[in-house]
Coordinates of C-alpha atoms and ligand atoms in Angstrom, one line a residue:
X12 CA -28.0 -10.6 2.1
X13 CA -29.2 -8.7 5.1
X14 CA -28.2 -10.0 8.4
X15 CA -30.8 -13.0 10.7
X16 CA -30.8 -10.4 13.6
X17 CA -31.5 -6.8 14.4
X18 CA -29.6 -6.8 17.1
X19 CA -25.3 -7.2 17.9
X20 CA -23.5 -6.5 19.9
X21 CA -20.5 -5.4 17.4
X22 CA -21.1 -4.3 14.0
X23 CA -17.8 -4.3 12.0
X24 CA -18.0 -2.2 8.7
X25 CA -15.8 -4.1 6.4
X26 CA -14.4 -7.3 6.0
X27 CA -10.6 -6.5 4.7
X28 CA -8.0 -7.7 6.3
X29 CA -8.9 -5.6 9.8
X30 CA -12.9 -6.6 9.6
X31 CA -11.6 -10.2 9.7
X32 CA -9.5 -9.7 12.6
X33 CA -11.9 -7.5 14.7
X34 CA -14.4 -10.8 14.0
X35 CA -12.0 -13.8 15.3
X36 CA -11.3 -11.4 17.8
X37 CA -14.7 -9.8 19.4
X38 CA -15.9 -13.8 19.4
X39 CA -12.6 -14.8 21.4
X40 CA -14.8 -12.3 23.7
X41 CA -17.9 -14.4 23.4
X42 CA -19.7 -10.7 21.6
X43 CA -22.4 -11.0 19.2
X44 CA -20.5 -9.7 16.2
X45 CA -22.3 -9.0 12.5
X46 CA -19.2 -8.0 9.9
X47 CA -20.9 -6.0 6.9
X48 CA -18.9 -6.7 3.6
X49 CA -20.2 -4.0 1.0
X50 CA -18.0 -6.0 -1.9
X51 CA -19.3 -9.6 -3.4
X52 CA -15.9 -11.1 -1.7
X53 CA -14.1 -11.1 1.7
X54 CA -10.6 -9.9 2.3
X55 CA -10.8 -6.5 0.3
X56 CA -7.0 -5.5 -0.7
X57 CA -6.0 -8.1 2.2
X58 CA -6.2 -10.2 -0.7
X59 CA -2.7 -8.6 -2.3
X60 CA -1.2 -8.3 1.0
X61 CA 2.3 -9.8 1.1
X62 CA 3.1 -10.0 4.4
X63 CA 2.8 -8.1 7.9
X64 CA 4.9 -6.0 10.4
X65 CA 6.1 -7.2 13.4
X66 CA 9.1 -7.0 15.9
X67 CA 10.3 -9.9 18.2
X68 CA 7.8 -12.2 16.7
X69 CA 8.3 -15.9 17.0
X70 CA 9.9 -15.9 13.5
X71 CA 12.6 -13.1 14.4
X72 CA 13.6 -15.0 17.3
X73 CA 13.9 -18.3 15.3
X74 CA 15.9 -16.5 13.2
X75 CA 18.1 -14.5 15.4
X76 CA 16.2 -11.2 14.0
X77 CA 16.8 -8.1 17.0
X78 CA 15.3 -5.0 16.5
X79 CA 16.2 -1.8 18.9
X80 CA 12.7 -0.9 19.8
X81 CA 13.8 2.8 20.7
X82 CA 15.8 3.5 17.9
X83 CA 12.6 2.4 15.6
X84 CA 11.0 4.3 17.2
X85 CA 13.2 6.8 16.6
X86 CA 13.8 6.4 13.3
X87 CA 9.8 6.5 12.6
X88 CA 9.2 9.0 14.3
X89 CA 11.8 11.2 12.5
X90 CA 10.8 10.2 9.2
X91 CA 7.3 11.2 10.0
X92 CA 8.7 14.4 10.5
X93 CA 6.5 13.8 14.2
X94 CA 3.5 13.7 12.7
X95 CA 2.8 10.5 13.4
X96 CA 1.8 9.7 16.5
X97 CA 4.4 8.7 19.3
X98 CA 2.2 6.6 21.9
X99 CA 0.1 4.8 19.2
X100 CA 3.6 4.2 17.0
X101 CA 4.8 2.4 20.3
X102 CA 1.9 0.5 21.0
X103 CA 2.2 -0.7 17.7
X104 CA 5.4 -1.4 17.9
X105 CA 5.7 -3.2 21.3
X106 CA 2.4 -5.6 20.5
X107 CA 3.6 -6.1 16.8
X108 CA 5.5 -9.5 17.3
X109 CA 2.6 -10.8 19.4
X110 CA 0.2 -10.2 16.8
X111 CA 2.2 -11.7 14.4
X112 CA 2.5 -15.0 16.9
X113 CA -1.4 -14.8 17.4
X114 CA -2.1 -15.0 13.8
X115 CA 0.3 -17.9 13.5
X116 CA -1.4 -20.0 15.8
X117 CA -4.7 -18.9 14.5
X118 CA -3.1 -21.2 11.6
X119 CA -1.9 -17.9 9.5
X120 CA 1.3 -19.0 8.0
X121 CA 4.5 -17.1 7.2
X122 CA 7.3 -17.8 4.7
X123 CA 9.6 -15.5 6.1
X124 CA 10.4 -12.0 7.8
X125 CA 13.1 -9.8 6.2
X126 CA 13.5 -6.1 5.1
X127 CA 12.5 -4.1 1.9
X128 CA 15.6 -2.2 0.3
X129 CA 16.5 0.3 3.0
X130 CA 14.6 -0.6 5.8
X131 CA 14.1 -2.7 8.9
X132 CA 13.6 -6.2 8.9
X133 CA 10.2 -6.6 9.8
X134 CA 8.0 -7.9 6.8
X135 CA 6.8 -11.3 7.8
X136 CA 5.7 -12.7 4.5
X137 CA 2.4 -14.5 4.3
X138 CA 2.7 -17.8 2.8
X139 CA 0.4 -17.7 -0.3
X140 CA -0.1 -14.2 -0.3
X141 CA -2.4 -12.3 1.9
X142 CA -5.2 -14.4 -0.4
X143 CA -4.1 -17.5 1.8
X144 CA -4.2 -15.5 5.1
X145 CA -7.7 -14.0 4.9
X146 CA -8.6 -17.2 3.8
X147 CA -7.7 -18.7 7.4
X148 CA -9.7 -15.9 9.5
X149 CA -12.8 -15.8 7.5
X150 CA -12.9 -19.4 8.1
X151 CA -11.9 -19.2 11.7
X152 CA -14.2 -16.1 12.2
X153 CA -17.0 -18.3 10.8
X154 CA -16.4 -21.2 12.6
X155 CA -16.4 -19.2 16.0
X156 CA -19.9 -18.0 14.8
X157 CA -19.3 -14.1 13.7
X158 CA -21.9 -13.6 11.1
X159 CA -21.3 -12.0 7.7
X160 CA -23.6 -10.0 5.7
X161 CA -22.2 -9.9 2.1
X162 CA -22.7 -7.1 -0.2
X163 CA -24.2 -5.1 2.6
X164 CA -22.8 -1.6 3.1
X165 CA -22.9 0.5 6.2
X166 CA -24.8 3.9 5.3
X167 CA -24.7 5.5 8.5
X168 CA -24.0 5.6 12.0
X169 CA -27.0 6.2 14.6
X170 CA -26.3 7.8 17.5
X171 CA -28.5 9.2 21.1
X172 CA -27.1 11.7 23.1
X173 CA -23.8 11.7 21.3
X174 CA -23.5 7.3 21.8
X175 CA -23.6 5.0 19.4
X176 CA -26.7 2.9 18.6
X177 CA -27.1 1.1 15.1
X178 CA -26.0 1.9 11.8
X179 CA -27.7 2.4 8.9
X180 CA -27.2 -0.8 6.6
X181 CA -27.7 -1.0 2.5
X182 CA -28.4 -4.1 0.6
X183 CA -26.1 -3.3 -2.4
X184 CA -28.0 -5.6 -5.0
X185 CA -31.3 -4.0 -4.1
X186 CA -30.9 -0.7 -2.7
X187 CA -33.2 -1.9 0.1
X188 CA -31.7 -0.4 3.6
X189 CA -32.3 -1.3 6.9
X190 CA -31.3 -0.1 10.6
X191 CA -29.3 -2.6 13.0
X192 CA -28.9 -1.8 16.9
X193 CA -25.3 -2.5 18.3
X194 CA -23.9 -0.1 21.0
X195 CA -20.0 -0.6 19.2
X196 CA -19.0 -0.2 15.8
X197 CA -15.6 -0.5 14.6
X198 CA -15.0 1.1 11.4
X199 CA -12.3 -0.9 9.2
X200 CA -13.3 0.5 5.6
X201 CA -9.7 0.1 3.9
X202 CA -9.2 4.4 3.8
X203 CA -9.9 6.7 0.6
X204 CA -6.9 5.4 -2.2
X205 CA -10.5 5.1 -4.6
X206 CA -12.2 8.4 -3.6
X207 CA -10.4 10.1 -6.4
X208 CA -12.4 13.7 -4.7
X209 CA -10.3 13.5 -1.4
X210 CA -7.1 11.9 -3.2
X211 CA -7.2 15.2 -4.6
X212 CA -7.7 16.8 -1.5
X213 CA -4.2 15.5 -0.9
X214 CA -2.5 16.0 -3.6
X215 CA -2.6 17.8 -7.1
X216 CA -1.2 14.9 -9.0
X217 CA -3.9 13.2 -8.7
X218 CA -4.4 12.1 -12.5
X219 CA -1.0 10.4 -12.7
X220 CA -1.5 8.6 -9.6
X221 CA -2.4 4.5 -10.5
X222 CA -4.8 3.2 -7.4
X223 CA -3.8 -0.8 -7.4
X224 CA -6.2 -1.3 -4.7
X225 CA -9.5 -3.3 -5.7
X226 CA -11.7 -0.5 -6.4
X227 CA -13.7 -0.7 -2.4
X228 CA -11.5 2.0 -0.6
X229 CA -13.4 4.8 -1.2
X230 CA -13.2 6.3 2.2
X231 CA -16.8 5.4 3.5
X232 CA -15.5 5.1 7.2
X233 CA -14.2 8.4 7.7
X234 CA -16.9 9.3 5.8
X235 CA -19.5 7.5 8.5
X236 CA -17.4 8.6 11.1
X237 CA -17.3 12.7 10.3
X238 CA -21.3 12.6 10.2
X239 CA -21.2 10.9 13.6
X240 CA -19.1 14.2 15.1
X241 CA -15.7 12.6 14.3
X242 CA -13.0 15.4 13.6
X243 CA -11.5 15.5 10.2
X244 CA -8.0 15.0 11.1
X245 CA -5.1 15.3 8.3
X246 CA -5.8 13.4 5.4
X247 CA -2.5 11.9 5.5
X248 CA 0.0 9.6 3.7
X249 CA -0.7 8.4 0.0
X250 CA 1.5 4.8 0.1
X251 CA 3.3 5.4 -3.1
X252 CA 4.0 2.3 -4.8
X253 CA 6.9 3.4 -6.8
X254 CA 7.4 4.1 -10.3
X255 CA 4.2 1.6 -12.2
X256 CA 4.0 2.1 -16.5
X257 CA 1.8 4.9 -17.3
X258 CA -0.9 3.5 -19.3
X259 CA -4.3 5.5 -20.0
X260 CA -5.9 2.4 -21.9
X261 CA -5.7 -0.3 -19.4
X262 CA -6.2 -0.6 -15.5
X263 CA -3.2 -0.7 -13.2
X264 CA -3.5 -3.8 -12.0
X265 CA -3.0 -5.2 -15.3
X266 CA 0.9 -4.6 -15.3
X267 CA 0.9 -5.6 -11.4
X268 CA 3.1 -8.4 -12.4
X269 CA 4.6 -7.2 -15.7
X270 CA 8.2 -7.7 -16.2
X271 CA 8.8 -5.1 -18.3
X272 CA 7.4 -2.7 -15.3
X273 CA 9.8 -4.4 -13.1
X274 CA 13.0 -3.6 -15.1
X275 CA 11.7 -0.1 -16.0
X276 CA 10.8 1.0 -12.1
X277 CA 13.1 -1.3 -10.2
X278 CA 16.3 -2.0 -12.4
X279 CA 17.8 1.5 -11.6
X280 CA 19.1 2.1 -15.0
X281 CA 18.1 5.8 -16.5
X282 CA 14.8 7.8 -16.0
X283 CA 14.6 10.8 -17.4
X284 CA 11.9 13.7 -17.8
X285 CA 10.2 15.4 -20.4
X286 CA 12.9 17.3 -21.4
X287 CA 15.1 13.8 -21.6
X288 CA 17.1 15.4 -18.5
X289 CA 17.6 12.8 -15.8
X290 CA 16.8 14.3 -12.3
X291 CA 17.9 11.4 -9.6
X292 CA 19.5 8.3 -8.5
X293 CA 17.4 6.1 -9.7
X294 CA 18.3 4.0 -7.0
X295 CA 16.0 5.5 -4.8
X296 CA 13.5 3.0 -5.3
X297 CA 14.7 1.6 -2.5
X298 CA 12.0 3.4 -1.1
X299 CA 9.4 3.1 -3.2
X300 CA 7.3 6.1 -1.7
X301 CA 10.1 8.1 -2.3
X302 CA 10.8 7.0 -5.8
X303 CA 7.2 7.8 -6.1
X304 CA 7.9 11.3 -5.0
X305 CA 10.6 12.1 -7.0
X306 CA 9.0 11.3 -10.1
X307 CA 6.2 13.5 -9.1
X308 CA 8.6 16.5 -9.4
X309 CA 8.9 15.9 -12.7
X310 CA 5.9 16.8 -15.6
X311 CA 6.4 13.4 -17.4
X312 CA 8.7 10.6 -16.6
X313 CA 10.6 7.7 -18.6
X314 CA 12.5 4.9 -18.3
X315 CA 15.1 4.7 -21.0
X316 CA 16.3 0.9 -21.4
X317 CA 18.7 -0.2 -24.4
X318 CA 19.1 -3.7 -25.5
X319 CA 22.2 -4.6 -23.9
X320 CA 20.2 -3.9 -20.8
X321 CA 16.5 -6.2 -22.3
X322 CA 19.3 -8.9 -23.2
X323 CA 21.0 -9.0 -19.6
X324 CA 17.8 -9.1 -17.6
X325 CA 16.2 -11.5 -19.8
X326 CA 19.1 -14.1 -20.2
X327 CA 21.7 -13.5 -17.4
X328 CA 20.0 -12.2 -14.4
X329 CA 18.9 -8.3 -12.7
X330 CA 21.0 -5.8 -12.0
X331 CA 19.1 -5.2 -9.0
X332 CA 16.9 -7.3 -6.0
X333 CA 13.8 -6.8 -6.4
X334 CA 13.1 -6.5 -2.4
X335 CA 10.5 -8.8 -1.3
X336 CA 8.3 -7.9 -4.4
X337 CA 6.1 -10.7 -6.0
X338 CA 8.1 -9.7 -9.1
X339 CA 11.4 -10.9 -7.8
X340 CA 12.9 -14.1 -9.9
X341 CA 16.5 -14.7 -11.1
X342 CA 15.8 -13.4 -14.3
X343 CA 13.1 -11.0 -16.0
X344 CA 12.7 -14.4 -18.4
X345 CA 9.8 -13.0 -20.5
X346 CA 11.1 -9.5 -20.7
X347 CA 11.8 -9.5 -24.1
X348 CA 8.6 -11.2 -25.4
X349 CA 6.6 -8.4 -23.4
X350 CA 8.2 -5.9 -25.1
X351 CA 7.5 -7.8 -28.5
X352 CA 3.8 -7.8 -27.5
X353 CA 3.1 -4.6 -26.4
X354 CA 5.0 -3.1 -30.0
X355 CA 2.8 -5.1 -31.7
X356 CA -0.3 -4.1 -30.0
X357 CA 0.7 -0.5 -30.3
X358 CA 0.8 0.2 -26.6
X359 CA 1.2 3.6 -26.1
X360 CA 3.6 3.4 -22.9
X361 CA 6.3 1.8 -25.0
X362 CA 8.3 3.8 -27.4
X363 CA 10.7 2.0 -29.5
X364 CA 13.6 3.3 -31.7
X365 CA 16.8 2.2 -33.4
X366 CA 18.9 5.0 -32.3
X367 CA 19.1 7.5 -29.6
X368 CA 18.3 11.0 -31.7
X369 CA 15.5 8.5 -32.7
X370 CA 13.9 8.0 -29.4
X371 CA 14.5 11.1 -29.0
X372 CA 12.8 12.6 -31.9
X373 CA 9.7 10.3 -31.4
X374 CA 8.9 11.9 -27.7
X375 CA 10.1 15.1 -28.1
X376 CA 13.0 14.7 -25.4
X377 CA 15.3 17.3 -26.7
X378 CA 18.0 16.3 -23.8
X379 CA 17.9 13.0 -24.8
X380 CA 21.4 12.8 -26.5
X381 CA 23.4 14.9 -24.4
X382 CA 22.0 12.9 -21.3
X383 CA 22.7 9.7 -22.2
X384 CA 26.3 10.7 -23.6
X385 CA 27.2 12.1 -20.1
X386 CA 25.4 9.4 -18.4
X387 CA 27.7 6.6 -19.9
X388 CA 31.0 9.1 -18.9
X389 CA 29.9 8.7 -15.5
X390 CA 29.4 4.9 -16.0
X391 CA 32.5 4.5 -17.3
X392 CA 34.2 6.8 -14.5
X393 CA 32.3 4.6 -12.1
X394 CA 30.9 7.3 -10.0
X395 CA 27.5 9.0 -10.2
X396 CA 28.9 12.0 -8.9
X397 CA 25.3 13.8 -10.2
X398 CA 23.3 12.3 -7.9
X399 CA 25.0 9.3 -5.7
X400 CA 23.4 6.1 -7.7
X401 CA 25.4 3.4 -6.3
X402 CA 28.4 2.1 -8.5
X403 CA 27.0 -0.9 -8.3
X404 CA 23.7 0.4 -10.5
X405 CA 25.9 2.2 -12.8
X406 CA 24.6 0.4 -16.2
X407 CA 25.5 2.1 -19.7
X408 CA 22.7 3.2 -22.9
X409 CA 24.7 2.2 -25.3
X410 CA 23.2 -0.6 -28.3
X411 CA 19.7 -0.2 -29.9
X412 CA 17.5 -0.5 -30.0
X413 CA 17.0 1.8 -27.1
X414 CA 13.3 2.0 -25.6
X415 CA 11.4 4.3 -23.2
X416 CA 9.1 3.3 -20.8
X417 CA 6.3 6.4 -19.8
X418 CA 6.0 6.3 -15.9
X419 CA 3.4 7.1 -13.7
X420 CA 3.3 6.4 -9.9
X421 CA 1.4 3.5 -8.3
X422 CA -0.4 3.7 -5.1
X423 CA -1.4 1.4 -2.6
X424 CA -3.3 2.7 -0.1
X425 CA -4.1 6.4 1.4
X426 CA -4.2 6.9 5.1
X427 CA -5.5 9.5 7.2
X428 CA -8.8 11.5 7.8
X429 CA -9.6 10.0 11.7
X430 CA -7.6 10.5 14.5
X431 CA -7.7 8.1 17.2
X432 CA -6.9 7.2 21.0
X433 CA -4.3 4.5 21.8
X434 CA -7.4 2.3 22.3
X435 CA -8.8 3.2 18.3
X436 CA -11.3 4.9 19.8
X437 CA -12.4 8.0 17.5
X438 CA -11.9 11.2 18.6
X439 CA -14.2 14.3 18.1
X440 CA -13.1 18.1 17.4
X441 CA -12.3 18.4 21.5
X442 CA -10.2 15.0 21.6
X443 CA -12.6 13.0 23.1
X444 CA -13.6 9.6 21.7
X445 CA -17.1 9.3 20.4
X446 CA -18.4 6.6 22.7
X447 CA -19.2 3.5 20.6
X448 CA -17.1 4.1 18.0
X449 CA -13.5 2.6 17.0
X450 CA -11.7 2.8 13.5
X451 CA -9.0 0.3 12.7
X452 CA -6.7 -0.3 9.8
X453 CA -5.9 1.7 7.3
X454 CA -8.6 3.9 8.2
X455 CA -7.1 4.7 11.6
X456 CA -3.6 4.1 10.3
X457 CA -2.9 8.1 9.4
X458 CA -1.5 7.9 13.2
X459 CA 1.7 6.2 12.2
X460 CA 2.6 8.4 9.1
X461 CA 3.4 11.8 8.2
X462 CA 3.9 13.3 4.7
X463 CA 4.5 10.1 3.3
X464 CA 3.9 5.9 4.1
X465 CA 6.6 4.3 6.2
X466 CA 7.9 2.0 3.8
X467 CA 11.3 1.9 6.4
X468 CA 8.7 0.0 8.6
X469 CA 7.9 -2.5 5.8
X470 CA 4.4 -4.2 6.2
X471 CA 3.3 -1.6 8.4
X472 CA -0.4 -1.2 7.3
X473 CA -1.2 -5.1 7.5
X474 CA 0.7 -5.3 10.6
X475 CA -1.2 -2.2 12.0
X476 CA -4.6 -3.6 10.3
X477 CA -4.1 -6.9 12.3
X478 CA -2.5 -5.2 15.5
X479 CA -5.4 -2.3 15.8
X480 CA -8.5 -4.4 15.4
X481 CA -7.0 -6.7 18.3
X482 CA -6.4 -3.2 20.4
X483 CA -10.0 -2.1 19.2
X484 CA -11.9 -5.7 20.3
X485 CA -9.9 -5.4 23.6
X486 CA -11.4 -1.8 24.9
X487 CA -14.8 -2.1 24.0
X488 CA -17.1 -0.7 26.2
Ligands
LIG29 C1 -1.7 -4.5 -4.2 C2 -1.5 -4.1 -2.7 C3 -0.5 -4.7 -2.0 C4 -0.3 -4.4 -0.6 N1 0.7 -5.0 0.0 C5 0.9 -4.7 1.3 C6 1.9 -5.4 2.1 O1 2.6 -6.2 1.6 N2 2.1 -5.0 3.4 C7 1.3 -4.1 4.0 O2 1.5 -3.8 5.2 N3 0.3 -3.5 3.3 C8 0.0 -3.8 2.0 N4 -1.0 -3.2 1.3 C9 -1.9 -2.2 2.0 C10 -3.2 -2.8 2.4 O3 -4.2 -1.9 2.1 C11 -3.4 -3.1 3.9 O4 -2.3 -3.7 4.5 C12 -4.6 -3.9 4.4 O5 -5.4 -4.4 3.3 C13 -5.4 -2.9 5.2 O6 -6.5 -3.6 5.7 P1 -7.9 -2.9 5.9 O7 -8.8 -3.9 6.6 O8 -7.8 -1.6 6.5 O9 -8.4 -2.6 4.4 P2 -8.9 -3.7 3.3 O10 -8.2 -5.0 3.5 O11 -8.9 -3.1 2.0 O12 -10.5 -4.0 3.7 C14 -11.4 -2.9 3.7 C15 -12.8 -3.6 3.4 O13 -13.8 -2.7 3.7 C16 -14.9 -2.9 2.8 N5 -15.7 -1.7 2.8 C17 -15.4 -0.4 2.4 N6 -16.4 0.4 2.6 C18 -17.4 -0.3 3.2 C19 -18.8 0.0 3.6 N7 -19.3 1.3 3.6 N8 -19.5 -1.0 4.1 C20 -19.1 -2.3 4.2 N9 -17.8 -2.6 3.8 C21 -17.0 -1.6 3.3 C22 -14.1 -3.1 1.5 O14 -15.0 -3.7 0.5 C23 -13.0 -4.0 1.9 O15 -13.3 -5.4 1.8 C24 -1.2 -3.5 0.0 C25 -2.3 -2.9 -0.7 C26 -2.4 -3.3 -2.1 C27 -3.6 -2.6 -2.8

């Protein structure tokens, strides 16, 4: 539905999880604000959010949580390899645990903060999901009278002497378009993880990367934003979610909450290539991004699993924590009936065989044997003195049958493309923001990452979402 006015004095493109915030926000300011949503519902991957960054937020100090704010920085900054940004990565940091209080008094509510494997303790966990929480601020942005044009897309930006003046707007139903005046837009578009064109940009793995977003991130903000004179800054970070089952018949989000994916990504018991060599500690899922880089070195990747292993998850408990994943419960309870499922549907991810040379046989993993025969010497020894697994993950292949899981890598979100000011004002080829025009979330979050997502900083791209529209709102012209 097209918007009741021509005229705003905010236009936010997007209604995800930054849109939302920018709203609640620009009307704490009293602004005219029209929020264009080009999907048929709000929240965009918001939605599947699981909880937010923040340091010294009410919830830390309840809990006794303290977090050196130098040495995160620190520690960011060296992950990033310095490529991301040391001022904005501050500012973030410092006004993290505020944001977090301002959406708990907006009547957001957490569950609890913690860490994610190795990292610091700053995921506050959304009560109900991010569902819950975008629930609260499109209800609180409505109720403070921000309008919201559904299924409306921004087109284009319109500009006058190098300032913003409208934007371009598309019915998506109809194809009708129409032109809006506003002299500030803030651009919160979700970044490119659907634009499979510029994922490739990025990276030449492309076609074994699994996008669980919801389809809308398609990079249409830094696409608006280039046009306007915007410089193309690095296309940055692809948040790698980890190993996710490899399946070319079925969408990703279908094994979002699979068991079976759980124990074969997150159990740390054997991957091994194509040749049936292994080639890490599987234990680095700890970080998922770099568990989703390692088994990009490799051609094809699988997770072998034997039935000692399907019998101890499924009856006894996990080898490993599953962080603050929603696939996290005592006990992998339906493992063994998933497995049963998929064999009988034939699913093509899921190889099955009563022996080892069998398994082997069946995917061509000449290694297989030999692998699996040294890998249980170094069980027994105790010691992964290959590759460092921790003892503790040190889990033999020993009874059929044995099964492999295919692997491919998940992704969450892609980052990059805009580079901003510490005020997420866009900046043009000289460095200078184009006036008008602000970009927030994920599409202004390639300032906090370098070659890869900062999963050490867990929650970082909802906390940045909900910490960068607040920083945009505040410096409008
Ligand atoms: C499954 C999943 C789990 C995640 N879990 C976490 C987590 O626990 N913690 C974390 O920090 N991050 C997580 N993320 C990352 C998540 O992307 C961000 O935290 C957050 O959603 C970013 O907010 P955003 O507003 O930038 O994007 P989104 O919330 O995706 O919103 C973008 C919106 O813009 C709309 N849009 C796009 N183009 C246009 C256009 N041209 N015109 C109008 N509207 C447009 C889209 O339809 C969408 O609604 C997760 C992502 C996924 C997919």
């Amino acid at each position: 539905m097209f918007p009741k006015q021509t005229q705003y004095d905010l236009v936010i493109v997007g209604g995800g999880l930054a849109g939302l915030v920018a709203a609640v926000s620009a009307r704490e300011q009293g602004r005219s604000t029209l929020v264009l949503e080009k999907g048929r519902s709000i929240g965009g991957d918001g939605n599947y959010v699981e909880g937010a960054m923040g340091v010294d937020s009410y919830l830390q100090k309840q809990q006794g949580v303290q977090i050196d704010r130098t040495k995160l920085l620190q520690s960011e900054l060296d992950y990033s390899h310095y490529e991301a940004s040391a001022p904005h990565l501050k500012k973030l940091i410092d006004n993290s645990g505020a944001t977090i209080d301002w959406l708990h008094d907006l009547g957001v509510k957490f569950s609890q903060v913690g860490g994610q494997g190795k990292s610091w303790p700053t995921i506050h966990s959304f009560a109900g999901g991010g569902h819950a929480a975008v629930q609260v601020l499109f209800a609180k942005a409505q109720a403070m009278g921000a309008e919201f044009a559904m299924s409306v897309s921004a087109k284009q930006l319109l500009l006058q002497n190098g300032h913003i003046t409208g934007v371009t707007i598309m019915n998506e139903a109809t194809g009708q378009t129409r032109d809006v005046t506003t002299t500030d837009v803030i651009l919160a578009t979700g970044g490119y993880v659907d634009n499979p064109a510029l994922v490739q940009q990025r990276t030449p793995f492309a076609s074994r990367l699994l996008s669980v977003s919801d389809g809308k991130s398609t990079g249409d903000g830094m696409q608006l934003a280039w046009q306007a004179g915007a410089a193309h800054y690095q296309l940055g970070a692809i948040q790698y979610g980890g190993g996710a089952i490899y399946d070319r018949q079925q969408p990703p989000f279908v094994h979002m909450a699979s068991q079976l994916a759980a124990a074969a990504t997150q159990e740390a018991i054997l991957w091994v290539n194509e040749r049936g060599e292994r080639f890490v500690n599987e234990d680095v899922n700890d970080n998922m991004c770099h568990a989703g880089g390692a088994i990009l070195t490799q051609a094809r990747t699988f997770s072998i699993l034997d039935q000692a292993a399907v019998d101890h998850l499924t009856n006894v408990g996990l080898y490993k924590v599953v962080g603050n994943s929603p696939v996290s419960p005592a006990r992998f309870d339906q493992l063994q009936a998933e497995i049963d499922h998929d064999t009988t549907r034939g699913a093509k991810y899921l190889t099955q065989a009563a022996t080892i040379e069998g398994l082997a046989n069946k995917l061509h993993l000449g290694k297989l044997p030999t692998t699996i025969a040294h890998y249980n010497q170094l069980v027994q020894a105790g010691a992964d003195t290959d590759f460092g697994k921790a003892a503790a993950y040190l889990t033999s292949v020993r009874q059929g049958p044995f099964y492999a899981v295919e692997l491919g890598v998940g992704m969450a979100c892609a980052l990059g493309g805009l580079r901003v000011d510490e005020d997420n004002g866009v900046l043009n080829d000289h460095g200078y923001p184009v006036p008008g025009l602000y970009a927030v979330g994920n599409d202004a979050a390639g300032m906090l990452v370098g070659d890869t997502y900062a999963v050490t900083l867990p929650g970082s791209t909802a906390g940045y979402a909900a910490f960068s529209a607040r920083n945009a709102v505040q410096h409008l012209a």
